[in-house]
PDB file of C-alpha atoms in Angstrom:
ATOM      1  CA  MET A 697     150.706 165.087  77.995  1.00  0.00           C
ATOM      2  CA  GLN A 698     151.738 164.764  74.259  1.00  0.00           C
ATOM      3  CA  GLN A 699     149.521 162.582  72.821  1.00  0.00           C
ATOM      4  CA  LYS A 700     150.096 160.150  69.741  1.00  0.00           C
ATOM      5  CA  TYR A 701     148.013 159.614  66.517  1.00  0.00           C
ATOM      6  CA  LEU A 702     148.502 156.819  64.280  1.00  0.00           C
ATOM      7  CA  GLY A 703     149.599 158.147  60.847  1.00  0.00           C
ATOM      8  CA  ARG A 704     148.031 157.307  57.611  1.00  0.00           C
ATOM      9  CA  ASP A 705     149.989 154.591  56.788  1.00  0.00           C
ATOM     10  CA  GLU A 706     149.246 153.281  59.999  1.00  0.00           C
ATOM     11  CA  VAL A 707     145.789 153.243  60.012  1.00  0.00           C
ATOM     12  CA  GLY A 708     146.335 152.061  55.701  1.00  0.00           C
ATOM     13  CA  GLY A 709     148.361 148.922  57.418  1.00  0.00           C
ATOM     14  CA  VAL A 710     145.632 148.476  60.159  1.00  0.00           C
ATOM     15  CA  GLU A 711     142.637 148.375  57.691  1.00  0.00           C
ATOM     16  CA  VAL A 712     144.361 145.751  55.740  1.00  0.00           C
ATOM     17  CA  PHE A 713     145.062 143.501  58.389  1.00  0.00           C
ATOM     18  CA  MET A 714     141.097 143.679  58.988  1.00  0.00           C
ATOM     19  CA  ARG A 715     140.202 142.758  55.992  1.00  0.00           C
ATOM     20  CA  GLN A 716     142.842 139.850  55.966  1.00  0.00           C
ATOM     21  CA  MET A 717     141.349 138.514  58.823  1.00  0.00           C
ATOM     22  CA  LEU A 718     137.323 138.884  57.828  1.00  0.00           C
ATOM     23  CA  ALA A 719     138.716 137.144  53.999  1.00  0.00           C
ATOM     24  CA  THR A 720     140.738 134.618  54.881  1.00  0.00           C
ATOM     25  CA  ILE A 721     142.021 133.957  59.100  1.00  0.00           C
ATOM     26  CA  LEU A 722     138.251 134.027  60.368  1.00  0.00           C
ATOM     27  CA  PRO A 723     137.219 132.504  57.336  1.00  0.00           C
ATOM     28  CA  TYR A 724     139.075 129.232  57.946  1.00  0.00           C
ATOM     29  CA  GLY A 725     139.155 129.582  61.700  1.00  0.00           C
ATOM     30  CA  ILE A 726     135.003 129.217  61.612  1.00  0.00           C
ATOM     31  CA  VAL A 727     135.956 125.992  59.308  1.00  0.00           C
ATOM     32  CA  PHE A 728     138.168 124.469  61.861  1.00  0.00           C
ATOM     33  CA  GLY A 729     136.304 125.596  64.617  1.00  0.00           C
ATOM     34  CA  SER A 730     133.119 123.861  63.647  1.00  0.00           C
ATOM     35  CA  VAL A 731     134.291 120.517  63.846  1.00  0.00           C
ATOM     36  CA  LEU A 732     134.503 120.746  67.738  1.00  0.00           C
ATOM     37  CA  LEU A 733     130.430 122.243  67.407  1.00  0.00           C
ATOM     38  CA  LYS A 734     129.115 119.015  67.689  1.00  0.00           C
ATOM     39  CA  LEU A 735     130.836 116.750  69.628  1.00  0.00           C
ATOM     40  CA  PRO A 736     130.121 118.186  73.515  1.00  0.00           C
ATOM     41  CA  GLN A 737     127.203 116.800  72.334  1.00  0.00           C
ATOM     42  CA  ILE A 738     128.092 113.532  71.412  1.00  0.00           C
ATOM     43  CA  VAL A 739     130.052 113.061  74.360  1.00  0.00           C
ATOM     44  CA  LYS A 740     127.613 113.987  76.332  1.00  0.00           C
ATOM     45  CA  ILE A 741     125.204 111.622  74.992  1.00  0.00           C
ATOM     46  CA  LEU A 742     128.111 108.502  75.544  1.00  0.00           C
ATOM     47  CA  ARG A 743     129.147 109.194  78.895  1.00  0.00           C
ATOM     48  CA  ASN A 744     125.317 109.471  79.691  1.00  0.00           C
ATOM     49  CA  HIS A 745     124.355 106.709  77.364  1.00  0.00           C
ATOM     50  CA  SER A 746     120.666 108.222  77.047  1.00  0.00           C
ATOM     51  CA  ALA A 747     119.865 111.287  74.499  1.00  0.00           C
ATOM     52  CA  ASP A 748     116.737 112.329  76.586  1.00  0.00           C
ATOM     53  CA  GLY A 749     115.176 115.271  75.348  1.00  0.00           C
ATOM     54  CA  ILE A 750     116.820 115.056  72.020  1.00  0.00           C
ATOM     55  CA  SER A 751     114.710 116.160  68.924  1.00  0.00           C
ATOM     56  CA  ILE A 752     114.966 113.717  66.304  1.00  0.00           C
ATOM     57  CA  ILE A 753     112.946 116.114  64.243  1.00  0.00           C
ATOM     58  CA  SER A 754     114.939 118.871  64.717  1.00  0.00           C
ATOM     59  CA  LEU A 755     118.265 116.632  64.121  1.00  0.00           C
ATOM     60  CA  VAL A 756     116.456 115.438  60.302  1.00  0.00           C
ATOM     61  CA  VAL A 757     116.499 118.978  59.717  1.00  0.00           C
ATOM     62  CA  GLU A 758     119.305 120.709  60.392  1.00  0.00           C
ATOM     63  CA  LEU A 759     121.347 117.829  58.294  1.00  0.00           C
ATOM     64  CA  MET A 760     119.567 118.587  55.508  1.00  0.00           C
ATOM     65  CA  SER A 761     120.301 121.722  56.089  1.00  0.00           C
ATOM     66  CA  CYS A 762     123.921 121.134  56.267  1.00  0.00           C
ATOM     67  CA  VAL A 763     123.122 119.409  52.592  1.00  0.00           C
ATOM     68  CA  ILE A 764     121.417 122.301  51.116  1.00  0.00           C
ATOM     69  CA  SER A 765     124.599 124.277  52.590  1.00  0.00           C
ATOM     70  CA  SER A 766     127.397 122.243  50.921  1.00  0.00           C
ATOM     71  CA  SER A 767     125.647 121.595  47.847  1.00  0.00           C
ATOM     72  CA  TRP A 768     125.303 124.624  47.594  1.00  0.00           C
ATOM     73  CA  GLY A 769     129.051 125.799  47.959  1.00  0.00           C
ATOM     74  CA  ILE A 770     130.933 122.348  45.574  1.00  0.00           C
ATOM     75  CA  ALA A 771     127.847 123.648  43.298  1.00  0.00           C
ATOM     76  CA  ARG A 772     128.757 127.479  42.887  1.00  0.00           C
ATOM     77  CA  SER A 773     132.682 127.067  42.986  1.00  0.00           C
ATOM     78  CA  LEU A 774     133.400 128.688  45.956  1.00  0.00           C
ATOM     79  CA  MET A 775     135.953 128.929  48.481  1.00  0.00           C
ATOM     80  CA  PHE A 776     135.477 126.159  51.126  1.00  0.00           C
ATOM     81  CA  LYS A 777     136.466 128.864  53.897  1.00  0.00           C
ATOM     82  CA  ASP A 778     133.339 130.257  52.828  1.00  0.00           C
ATOM     83  CA  TYR A 779     131.069 126.834  53.369  1.00  0.00           C
ATOM     84  CA  GLY A 780     133.244 124.727  54.352  1.00  0.00           C
ATOM     85  CA  GLU A 781     131.761 124.083  58.227  1.00  0.00           C
ATOM     86  CA  SER A 782     128.646 123.249  56.440  1.00  0.00           C
ATOM     87  CA  THR A 783     130.072 119.971  55.548  1.00  0.00           C
ATOM     88  CA  LEU A 784     131.761 119.350  58.716  1.00  0.00           C
ATOM     89  CA  ILE A 785     129.189 120.143  60.541  1.00  0.00           C
ATOM     90  CA  MET A 786     126.986 117.513  58.164  1.00  0.00           C
ATOM     91  CA  ILE A 787     129.602 114.870  58.910  1.00  0.00           C
ATOM     92  CA  GLU A 788     129.281 115.347  62.435  1.00  0.00           C
ATOM     93  CA  MET A 789     125.677 115.447  61.977  1.00  0.00           C
ATOM     94  CA  PHE A 790     125.860 112.042  60.486  1.00  0.00           C
ATOM     95  CA  LEU A 791     127.192 110.870  63.626  1.00  0.00           C
ATOM     96  CA  LEU A 792     125.115 111.771  65.863  1.00  0.00           C
ATOM     97  CA  LEU A 793     121.573 110.753  64.124  1.00  0.00           C
ATOM     98  CA  LEU A 794     122.455 107.603  64.082  1.00  0.00           C
ATOM     99  CA  ILE A 795     123.442 107.339  67.578  1.00  0.00           C
ATOM    100  CA  VAL A 796     120.503 108.980  68.232  1.00  0.00           C
ATOM    101  CA  GLY A 797     118.234 107.005  66.511  1.00  0.00           C
ATOM    102  CA  CYS A 798     119.747 104.124  67.668  1.00  0.00           C
ATOM    103  CA  MET A 799     119.642 104.582  71.532  1.00  0.00           C
ATOM    104  CA  GLN A 800     116.439 106.233  70.427  1.00  0.00           C
ATOM    105  CA  ARG A 801     115.215 103.000  69.294  1.00  0.00           C
ATOM    106  CA  LYS A 802     114.369 104.824  65.399  1.00  0.00           C
ATOM    107  CA  LEU A 803     117.776 103.226  64.012  1.00  0.00           C
ATOM    108  CA  LEU A 804     116.182 102.211  60.586  1.00  0.00           C
ATOM    109  CA  ILE A 805     114.261 105.429  60.542  1.00  0.00           C
ATOM    110  CA  THR A 806     117.500 107.689  60.211  1.00  0.00           C
ATOM    111  CA  VAL A 807     119.691 105.113  58.375  1.00  0.00           C
ATOM    112  CA  LEU A 808     116.890 105.655  55.784  1.00  0.00           C
ATOM    113  CA  VAL A 809     117.791 109.400  56.403  1.00  0.00           C
ATOM    114  CA  PHE A 810     120.981 109.073  56.058  1.00  0.00           C
ATOM    115  CA  ILE A 811     120.776 107.574  52.915  1.00  0.00           C
ATOM    116  CA  VAL A 812     118.758 110.674  50.997  1.00  0.00           C
ATOM    117  CA  ALA A 813     120.581 113.128  52.910  1.00  0.00           C
ATOM    118  CA  VAL A 814     123.690 111.236  50.713  1.00  0.00           C
ATOM    119  CA  PHE A 815     121.264 110.643  47.336  1.00  0.00           C
ATOM    120  CA  LEU A 816     121.112 114.514  47.441  1.00  0.00           C
ATOM    121  CA  LEU A 817     124.228 115.551  48.157  1.00  0.00           C
ATOM    122  CA  VAL A 818     125.842 113.833  45.449  1.00  0.00           C
ATOM    123  CA  PHE A 819     123.195 115.143  43.207  1.00  0.00           C
ATOM    124  CA  MET A 820     122.669 119.009  43.888  1.00  0.00           C
ATOM    125  CA  SER A 821     126.475 119.189  44.120  1.00  0.00           C
ATOM    126  CA  ALA A 822     127.438 117.596  41.177  1.00  0.00           C
ATOM    127  CA  GLY A 823     124.866 120.383  39.698  1.00  0.00           C
ATOM    128  CA  TYR A 824     122.011 118.466  38.271  1.00  0.00           C
ATOM    129  CA  ALA A 825     119.385 120.535  40.361  1.00  0.00           C
ATOM    130  CA  PRO A 826     118.387 123.899  38.095  1.00  0.00           C
ATOM    131  CA  ARG A 827     120.464 126.310  39.610  1.00  0.00           C
ATOM    132  CA  ASN A 828     116.584 128.201  40.342  1.00  0.00           C
ATOM    133  CA  ILE A 829     115.658 124.813  42.077  1.00  0.00           C
ATOM    134  CA  HIS A 830     118.804 124.586  43.754  1.00  0.00           C
ATOM    135  CA  GLU A 831     118.914 128.752  44.732  1.00  0.00           C
ATOM    136  CA  GLY A 832     115.060 128.111  45.737  1.00  0.00           C
ATOM    137  CA  MET A 833     116.235 126.394  48.522  1.00  0.00           C
ATOM    138  CA  LEU A 834     119.039 127.691  49.618  1.00  0.00           C
ATOM    139  CA  ARG A 835     115.776 130.496  50.338  1.00  0.00           C
ATOM    140  CA  LEU A 836     113.828 127.980  52.360  1.00  0.00           C
ATOM    141  CA  GLN A 837     117.249 127.479  54.655  1.00  0.00           C
ATOM    142  CA  ILE A 838     115.647 129.778  56.801  1.00  0.00           C
ATOM    143  CA  PHE A 839     112.574 127.923  57.269  1.00  0.00           C
ATOM    144  CA  PHE A 840     114.439 125.271  57.511  1.00  0.00           C
ATOM    145  CA  ALA A 841     116.431 126.679  60.705  1.00  0.00           C
ATOM    146  CA  LEU A 842     113.183 127.736  62.579  1.00  0.00           C
ATOM    147  CA  GLY A 843     112.329 123.802  62.229  1.00  0.00           C
ATOM    148  CA  SER A 844     115.454 122.447  63.344  1.00  0.00           C
ATOM    149  CA  ARG A 845     114.988 124.727  66.668  1.00  0.00           C
ATOM    150  CA  ILE A 846     111.861 125.047  67.620  1.00  0.00           C
ATOM    151  CA  PRO A 847     110.790 121.807  67.761  1.00  0.00           C
ATOM    152  CA  GLN A 848     113.704 121.002  70.309  1.00  0.00           C
ATOM    153  CA  ILE A 849     112.619 124.876  72.016  1.00  0.00           C
ATOM    154  CA  VAL A 850     108.923 123.331  72.468  1.00  0.00           C
ATOM    155  CA  ILE A 851     110.335 120.033  74.088  1.00  0.00           C
ATOM    156  CA  ASN A 852     112.627 122.241  76.461  1.00  0.00           C
ATOM    157  CA  TYR A 853     109.739 124.327  77.352  1.00  0.00           C
ATOM    158  CA  GLN A 854     107.511 121.458  77.633  1.00  0.00           C
ATOM    159  CA  ASN A 855     109.936 119.670  80.073  1.00  0.00           C
ATOM    160  CA  LYS A 856     111.392 122.477  81.899  1.00  0.00           C
ATOM    161  CA  SER A 857     114.372 120.339  81.294  1.00  0.00           C
ATOM    162  CA  THR A 858     117.453 120.513  78.335  1.00  0.00           C
ATOM    163  CA  GLY A 859     117.318 116.533  78.785  1.00  0.00           C
ATOM    164  CA  GLN A 860     120.433 115.648  77.849  1.00  0.00           C
ATOM    165  CA  LEU A 861     121.572 118.800  76.126  1.00  0.00           C
ATOM    166  CA  SER A 862     124.861 120.405  75.524  1.00  0.00           C
ATOM    167  CA  ALA A 863     125.043 124.265  75.646  1.00  0.00           C
ATOM    168  CA  LEU A 864     128.114 124.108  75.216  1.00  0.00           C
ATOM    169  CA  THR A 865     126.899 123.023  71.499  1.00  0.00           C
ATOM    170  CA  PHE A 866     125.078 125.734  70.647  1.00  0.00           C
ATOM    171  CA  PHE A 867     127.074 128.272  72.350  1.00  0.00           C
ATOM    172  CA  LEU A 868     129.640 127.347  69.961  1.00  0.00           C
ATOM    173  CA  ALA A 869     126.307 127.545  67.022  1.00  0.00           C
ATOM    174  CA  MET A 870     125.788 131.030  68.100  1.00  0.00           C
ATOM    175  CA  SER A 871     129.115 132.511  67.723  1.00  0.00           C
ATOM    176  CA  GLY A 872     129.877 130.339  64.826  1.00  0.00           C
ATOM    177  CA  GLY A 873     126.731 132.634  63.632  1.00  0.00           C
ATOM    178  CA  ILE A 874     127.353 135.796  64.326  1.00  0.00           C
ATOM    179  CA  SER A 875     131.735 135.684  63.055  1.00  0.00           C
ATOM    180  CA  ARG A 876     129.698 134.322  60.054  1.00  0.00           C
ATOM    181  CA  LEU A 877     127.526 136.959  59.207  1.00  0.00           C
ATOM    182  CA  LEU A 878     131.067 139.222  58.915  1.00  0.00           C
ATOM    183  CA  THR A 879     132.485 137.072  56.658  1.00  0.00           C
ATOM    184  CA  THR A 880     129.668 136.366  54.223  1.00  0.00           C
ATOM    185  CA  PHE A 881     128.647 139.890  54.131  1.00  0.00           C
ATOM    186  CA  HIS A 882     132.618 140.666  53.199  1.00  0.00           C
ATOM    187  CA  ASN A 883     133.405 137.614  50.818  1.00  0.00           C
ATOM    188  CA  ILE A 884     130.206 136.630  49.314  1.00  0.00           C
ATOM    189  CA  PRO A 885     129.359 138.309  46.224  1.00  0.00           C
ATOM    190  CA  SER A 886     125.228 139.255  46.354  1.00  0.00           C
ATOM    191  CA  ASP A 887     124.447 137.152  42.943  1.00  0.00           C
ATOM    192  CA  LYS A 888     126.465 134.073  44.738  1.00  0.00           C
ATOM    193  CA  GLY A 889     123.169 133.905  47.700  1.00  0.00           C
ATOM    194  CA  ARG A 890     125.064 136.754  50.462  1.00  0.00           C
ATOM    195  CA  ASP A 891     121.489 138.309  51.279  1.00  0.00           C
ATOM    196  CA  ILE A 892     120.367 134.981  51.916  1.00  0.00           C
ATOM    197  CA  MET A 893     122.861 133.620  54.120  1.00  0.00           C
ATOM    198  CA  LEU A 894     123.024 136.269  55.727  1.00  0.00           C
ATOM    199  CA  THR A 895     119.079 136.223  56.250  1.00  0.00           C
ATOM    200  CA  GLN A 896     119.728 132.361  57.361  1.00  0.00           C
ATOM    201  CA  PHE A 897     122.845 133.453  59.570  1.00  0.00           C
ATOM    202  CA  GLY A 898     120.844 135.728  61.394  1.00  0.00           C
ATOM    203  CA  VAL A 899     117.835 133.348  62.265  1.00  0.00           C
ATOM    204  CA  VAL A 900     120.178 130.752  63.093  1.00  0.00           C
ATOM    205  CA  VAL A 901     122.091 133.290  65.622  1.00  0.00           C
ATOM    206  CA  PHE A 902     118.859 134.295  67.129  1.00  0.00           C
ATOM    207  CA  LEU A 903     117.563 130.242  67.843  1.00  0.00           C
ATOM    208  CA  ASN A 904     120.862 128.806  68.727  1.00  0.00           C
ATOM    209  CA  PHE A 905     120.620 131.823  71.330  1.00  0.00           C
ATOM    210  CA  VAL A 906     117.014 130.861  72.816  1.00  0.00           C
ATOM    211  CA  ILE A 907     118.365 127.120  73.220  1.00  0.00           C
ATOM    212  CA  VAL A 908     121.485 128.482  75.038  1.00  0.00           C
ATOM    213  CA  MET A 909     119.271 130.574  77.924  1.00  0.00           C
ATOM    214  CA  GLN A 910     116.325 127.682  77.892  1.00  0.00           C
ATOM    215  CA  CYS A 911     119.873 125.551  79.050  1.00  0.00           C
ATOM    216  CA  ILE A 912     121.281 128.349  81.311  1.00  0.00           C
ATOM    217  CA  LEU A 913     117.974 128.804  83.309  1.00  0.00           C
ATOM    218  CA  TYR A 914     116.417 125.045  83.495  1.00  0.00           C
ATOM    219  CA  LYS A 915     119.770 123.701  84.523  1.00  0.00           C
ATOM    220  CA  ALA A 916     120.062 126.633  87.282  1.00  0.00           C
ATOM    221  CA  ALA A 917     116.035 125.300  87.968  1.00  0.00           C
ATOM    222  CA  ASP A 918     117.219 122.061  87.814  1.00  0.00           C
ATOM    223  CA  ARG A 919     119.650 122.393  90.957  1.00  0.00           C
ATOM    224  CA  ARG A 920     117.346 124.505  93.355  1.00  0.00           C
ATOM    225  CA  GLN A 921     114.863 121.730  92.622  1.00  0.00           C
ATOM    226  CA  VAL A 922     118.067 118.883  93.559  1.00  0.00           C
ATOM    227  CA  GLY A 923     118.949 121.166  96.499  1.00  0.00           C
ATOM    228  CA  THR A 924     115.195 121.634  97.417  1.00  0.00           C
ATOM    229  CA  THR A 925     114.592 117.559  97.412  1.00  0.00           C
ATOM    230  CA  GLU A 926     118.272 117.132  99.301  1.00  0.00           C
ATOM    231  CA  ALA A 927     117.186 119.611 102.241  1.00  0.00           C
ATOM    232  CA  LYS A 928     113.625 117.327 103.054  1.00  0.00           C
ATOM    233  CA  ALA A 929     115.668 114.909 103.006  1.00  0.00           C
ATOM    234  CA  VAL A 930     117.637 115.641 105.567  1.00  0.00           C
ATOM    235  CA  VAL A 931     114.947 116.632 107.652  1.00  0.00           C
ATOM    236  CA  LYS A 932     112.942 114.132 107.324  1.00  0.00           C
ATOM    237  CA  LYS A 933     116.092 111.753 107.735  1.00  0.00           C
ATOM    238  CA  ASN A 934     116.740 113.998 111.321  1.00  0.00           C
ATOM    239  CA  ASN A 935     113.075 113.490 112.496  1.00  0.00           C
TER     240      ASN A 935
END
């Protein structure tokens, strides 16, 4: 059988397509896909009329992280495709925080956080924050990532349950983080914070992976426990 090899022009065409995909198609896919990121969590809370197991601290830290990322992109005049998901997720985080605060009867605290977050967003996006301070806050994103996920991971571990957490939300966040690692490496110049952003996304991917695994493991344990309880009830009824 005769083997067919790709010509130089064909190889070049594939390379151009891959570069174009990393530069344009994938970033916009991430941005528009981020609209769906928090929806499974919001829908699950509203459907069950419960926000049990949701860490307010994690939500506040994640919101502030989105505020910093969005304001950095606006202040540095980055293209929307390179930071837009942070802005869209931030809007969803505002809504999610208010819903959880209302259901956990902590609405006053969440409203105060909302006001502070909006003020910081406007202040930093307008360029009033000195670049070195803003960049320093961007570097702190790693700790924001830890702060937004570790309290939730600890609560899950202590309860041996993920409560009303949506595994789909964290899986989408993990997938988006992996994609953003590729696009950031390809699209963002080093002088615009590429290394900082790569480290941040790497940490976020790992922490989201941990929560996804917790959702899988604890949901399986819950199903086994329910099955055991139902079996005991049947035996008791027959006796």
